[in-house]
Backbone as a ProteinNet text record, in pm:
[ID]
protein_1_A
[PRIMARY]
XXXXXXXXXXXXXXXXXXXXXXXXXXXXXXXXXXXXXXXXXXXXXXXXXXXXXXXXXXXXXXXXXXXXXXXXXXXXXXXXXXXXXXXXXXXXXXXXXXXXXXXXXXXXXXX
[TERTIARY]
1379	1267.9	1188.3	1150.1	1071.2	924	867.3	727.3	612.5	574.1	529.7	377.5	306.8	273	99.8	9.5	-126.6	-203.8	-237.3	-326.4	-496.2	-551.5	-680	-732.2	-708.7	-760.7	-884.5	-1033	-1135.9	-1238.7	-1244.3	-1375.9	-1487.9	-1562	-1701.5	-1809.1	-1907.8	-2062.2	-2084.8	-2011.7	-2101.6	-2148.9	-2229.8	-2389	-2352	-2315.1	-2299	-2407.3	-2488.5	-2546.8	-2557.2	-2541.3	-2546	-2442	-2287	-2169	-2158.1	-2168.3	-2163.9	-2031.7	-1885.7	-1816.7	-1746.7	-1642.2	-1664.6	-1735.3	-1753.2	-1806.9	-1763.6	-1626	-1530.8	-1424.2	-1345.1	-1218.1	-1133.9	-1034	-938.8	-793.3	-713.8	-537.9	-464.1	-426.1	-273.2	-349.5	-438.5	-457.5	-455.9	-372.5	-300.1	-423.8	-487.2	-549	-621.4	-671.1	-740.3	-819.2	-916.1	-1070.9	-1104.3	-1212.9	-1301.4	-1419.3	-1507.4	-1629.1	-1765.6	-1858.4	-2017.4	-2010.4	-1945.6	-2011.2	-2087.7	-2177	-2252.3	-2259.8	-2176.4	-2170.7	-2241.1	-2359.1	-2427	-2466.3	-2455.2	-2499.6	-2414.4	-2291.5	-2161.7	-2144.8	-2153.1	-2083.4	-1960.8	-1853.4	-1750.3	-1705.7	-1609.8	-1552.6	-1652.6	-1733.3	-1769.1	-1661.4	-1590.8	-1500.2	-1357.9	-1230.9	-1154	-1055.7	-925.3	-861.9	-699.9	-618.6	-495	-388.1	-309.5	-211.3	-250.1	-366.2	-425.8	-404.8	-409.3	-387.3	-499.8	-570.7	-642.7	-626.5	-643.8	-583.8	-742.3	-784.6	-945.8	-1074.9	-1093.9	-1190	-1296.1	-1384.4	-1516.4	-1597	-1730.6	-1892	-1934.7	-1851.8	-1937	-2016.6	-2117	-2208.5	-2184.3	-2144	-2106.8	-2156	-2282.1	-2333	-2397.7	-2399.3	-2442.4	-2371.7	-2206.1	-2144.3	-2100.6	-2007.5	-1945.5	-2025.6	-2133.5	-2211.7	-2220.8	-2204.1	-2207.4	-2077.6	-1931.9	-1822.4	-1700.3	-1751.7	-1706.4	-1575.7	-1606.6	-1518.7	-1568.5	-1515	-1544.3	-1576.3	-1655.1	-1692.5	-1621.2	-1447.9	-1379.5	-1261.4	-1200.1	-1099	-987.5	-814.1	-677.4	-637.6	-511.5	-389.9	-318.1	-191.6	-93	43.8	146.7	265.8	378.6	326.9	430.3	390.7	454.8	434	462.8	508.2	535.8	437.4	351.2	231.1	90.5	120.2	-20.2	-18.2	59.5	5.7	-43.3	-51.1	-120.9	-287.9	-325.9	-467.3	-552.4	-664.2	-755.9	-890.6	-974.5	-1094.6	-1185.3	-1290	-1386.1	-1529.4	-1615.6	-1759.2	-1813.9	-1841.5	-1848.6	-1971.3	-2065.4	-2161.3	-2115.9	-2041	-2001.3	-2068.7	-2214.2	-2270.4	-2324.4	-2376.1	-2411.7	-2339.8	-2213.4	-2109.7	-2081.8	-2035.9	-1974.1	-1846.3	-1768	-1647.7	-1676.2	-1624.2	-1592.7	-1507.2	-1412.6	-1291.8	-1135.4	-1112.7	-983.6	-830	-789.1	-636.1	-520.4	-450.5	-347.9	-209.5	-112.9	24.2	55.6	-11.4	32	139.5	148.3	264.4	238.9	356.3	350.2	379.4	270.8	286.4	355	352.6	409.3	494.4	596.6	749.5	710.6
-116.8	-30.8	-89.4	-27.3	-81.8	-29.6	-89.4	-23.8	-86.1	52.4	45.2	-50.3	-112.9	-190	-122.6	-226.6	-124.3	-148.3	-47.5	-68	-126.8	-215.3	-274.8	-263.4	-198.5	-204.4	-82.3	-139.4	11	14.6	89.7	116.4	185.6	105.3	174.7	150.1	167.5	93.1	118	148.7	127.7	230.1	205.6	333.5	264.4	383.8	399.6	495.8	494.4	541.2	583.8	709	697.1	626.6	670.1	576.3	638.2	609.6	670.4	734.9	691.8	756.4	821.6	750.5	775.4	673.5	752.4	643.8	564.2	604.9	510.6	581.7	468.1	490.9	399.9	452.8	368.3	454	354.2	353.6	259.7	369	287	175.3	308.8	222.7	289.9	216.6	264	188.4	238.3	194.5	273.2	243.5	324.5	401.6	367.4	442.7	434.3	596.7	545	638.1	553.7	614	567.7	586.2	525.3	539.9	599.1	565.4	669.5	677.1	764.9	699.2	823.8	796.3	952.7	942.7	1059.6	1026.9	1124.1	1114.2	1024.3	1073.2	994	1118.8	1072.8	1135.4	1212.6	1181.2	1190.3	1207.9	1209.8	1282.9	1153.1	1195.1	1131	983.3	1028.9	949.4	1016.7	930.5	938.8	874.1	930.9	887.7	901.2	836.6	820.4	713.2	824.9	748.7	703.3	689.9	636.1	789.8	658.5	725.2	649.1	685.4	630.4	742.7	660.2	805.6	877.2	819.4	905.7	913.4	1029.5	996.9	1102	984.1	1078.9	1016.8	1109.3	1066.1	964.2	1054.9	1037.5	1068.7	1088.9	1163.8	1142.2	1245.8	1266.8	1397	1350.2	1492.6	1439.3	1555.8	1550.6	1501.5	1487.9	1428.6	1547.2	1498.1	1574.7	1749.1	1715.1	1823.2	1911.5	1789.1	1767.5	1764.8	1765.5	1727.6	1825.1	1925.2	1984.7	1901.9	1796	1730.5	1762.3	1735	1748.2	1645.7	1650.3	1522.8	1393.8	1498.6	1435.6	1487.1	1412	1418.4	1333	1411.4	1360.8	1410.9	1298.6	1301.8	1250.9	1297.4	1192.5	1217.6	1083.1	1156.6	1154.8	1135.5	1175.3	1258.7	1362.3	1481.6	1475.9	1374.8	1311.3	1200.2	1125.3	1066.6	1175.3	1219.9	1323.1	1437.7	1435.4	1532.7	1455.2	1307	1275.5	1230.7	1256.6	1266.4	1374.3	1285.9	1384.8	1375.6	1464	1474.6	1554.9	1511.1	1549.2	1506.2	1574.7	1538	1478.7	1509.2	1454.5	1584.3	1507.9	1599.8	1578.8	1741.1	1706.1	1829.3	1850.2	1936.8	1897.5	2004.5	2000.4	1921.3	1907.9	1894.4	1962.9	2007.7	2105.4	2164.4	2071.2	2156.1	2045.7	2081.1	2003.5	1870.8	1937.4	1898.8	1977.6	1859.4	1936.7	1867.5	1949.4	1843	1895.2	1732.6	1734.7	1720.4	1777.6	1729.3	1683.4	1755.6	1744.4	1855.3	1774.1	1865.4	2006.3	2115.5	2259.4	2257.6	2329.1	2390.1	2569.6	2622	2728.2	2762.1	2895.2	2915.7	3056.1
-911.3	-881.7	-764.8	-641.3	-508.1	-586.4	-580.8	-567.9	-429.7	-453	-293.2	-309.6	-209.8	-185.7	-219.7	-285.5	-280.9	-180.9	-125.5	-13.3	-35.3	29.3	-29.1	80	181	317.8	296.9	340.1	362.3	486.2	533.5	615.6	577.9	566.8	441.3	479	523.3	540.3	675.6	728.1	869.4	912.6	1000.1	1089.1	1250.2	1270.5	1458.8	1504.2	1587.3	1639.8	1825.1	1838.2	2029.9	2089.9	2017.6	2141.5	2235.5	2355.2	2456.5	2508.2	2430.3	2404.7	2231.7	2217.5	2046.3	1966.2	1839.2	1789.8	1713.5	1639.1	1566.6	1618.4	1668.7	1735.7	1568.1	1513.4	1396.7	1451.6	1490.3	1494.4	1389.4	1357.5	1261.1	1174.3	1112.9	1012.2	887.2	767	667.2	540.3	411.9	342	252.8	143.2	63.8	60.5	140.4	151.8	269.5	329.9	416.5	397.8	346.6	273.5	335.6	332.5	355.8	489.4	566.3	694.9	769.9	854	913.4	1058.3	1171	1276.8	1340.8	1405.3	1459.9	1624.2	1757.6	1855.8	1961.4	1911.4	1968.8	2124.7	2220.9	2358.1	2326.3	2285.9	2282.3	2113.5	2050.6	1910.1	1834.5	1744.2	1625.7	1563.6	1515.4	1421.3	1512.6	1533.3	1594	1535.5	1456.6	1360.7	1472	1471.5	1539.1	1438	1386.5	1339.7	1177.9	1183.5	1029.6	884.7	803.4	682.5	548.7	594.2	420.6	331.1	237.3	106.4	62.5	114.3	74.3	226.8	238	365.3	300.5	247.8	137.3	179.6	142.7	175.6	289.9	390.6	515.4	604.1	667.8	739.1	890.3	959	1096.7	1185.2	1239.1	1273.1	1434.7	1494.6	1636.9	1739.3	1711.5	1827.1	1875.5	2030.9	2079.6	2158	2153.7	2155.3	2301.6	2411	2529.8	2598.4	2502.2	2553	2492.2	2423.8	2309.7	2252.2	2179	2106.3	1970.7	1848.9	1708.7	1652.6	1539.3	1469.5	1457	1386.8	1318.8	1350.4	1446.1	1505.5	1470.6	1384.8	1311.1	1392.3	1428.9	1496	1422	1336.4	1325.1	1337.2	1426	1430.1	1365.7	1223.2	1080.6	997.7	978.1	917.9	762.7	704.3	585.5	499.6	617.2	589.7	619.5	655.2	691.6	551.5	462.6	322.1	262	248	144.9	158	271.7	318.9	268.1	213.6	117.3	185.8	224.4	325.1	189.4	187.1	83.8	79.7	61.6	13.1	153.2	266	410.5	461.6	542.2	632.1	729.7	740.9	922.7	1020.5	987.5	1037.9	1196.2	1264.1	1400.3	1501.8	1490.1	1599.7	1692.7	1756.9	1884	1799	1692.8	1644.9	1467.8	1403.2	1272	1239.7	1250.5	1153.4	1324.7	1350.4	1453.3	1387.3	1336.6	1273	1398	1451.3	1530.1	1507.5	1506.6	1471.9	1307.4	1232.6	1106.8	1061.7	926.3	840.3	854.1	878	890.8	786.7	660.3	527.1	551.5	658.5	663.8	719.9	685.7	745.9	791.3
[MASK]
+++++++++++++++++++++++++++++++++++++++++++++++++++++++++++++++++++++++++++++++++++++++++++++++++++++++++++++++

């Protein structure tokens, strides 16, 4: 029996304020959680996810980016269509952005 490995990896707690481009840039990064954070008044996309997979992206507050650049709060890219279903987005303020929520290159649920 392989069993797969537990992920203990999180990004949690942090407050960005005014990045003059994004305000959390995360690549290839694979881990449990990414919770607590509040990034507002970012130039450029709020939160900027590439390649990453946490299995939970809850109770975060992301508001006022991208406003100036029409980028979105919360900006997914990923280029496995097999890791990108098990991403769960929930319980998050992603109000007063220029866009929300933009998902890139994920799994096609439809035929």
């Amino acid at each position: 029996m392989v069993r797969e490995p537990q992920l203990r990896h999180s990004i949690a707690g942090n407050t960005i304020t005014g990045a003059y481009a994004r305000g959390m840039y995360v690549e290839s990064f694979k881990g449990r959680i990414s919770t607590g954070n509040t990034v507002t008044g970012s130039i450029d996309a709020g939160v900027y996810m590439e390649n990453a997979v946490p299995s939970v992206f809850k109770d975060n507050v992301i508001t006022g980016n991208g406003t100036t650049t029409n980028q979105p709060g919360l900006y997914i890219s990923h280029n496995n269509a097999e890791l990108s279903e098990s991403f769960l987005i929930e319980d998050n303020d992603l109000s007063g952005n220029h866009i929300g929520i933009e998902l890139r290159q994920f799994a096609n649920r439809g035929n």
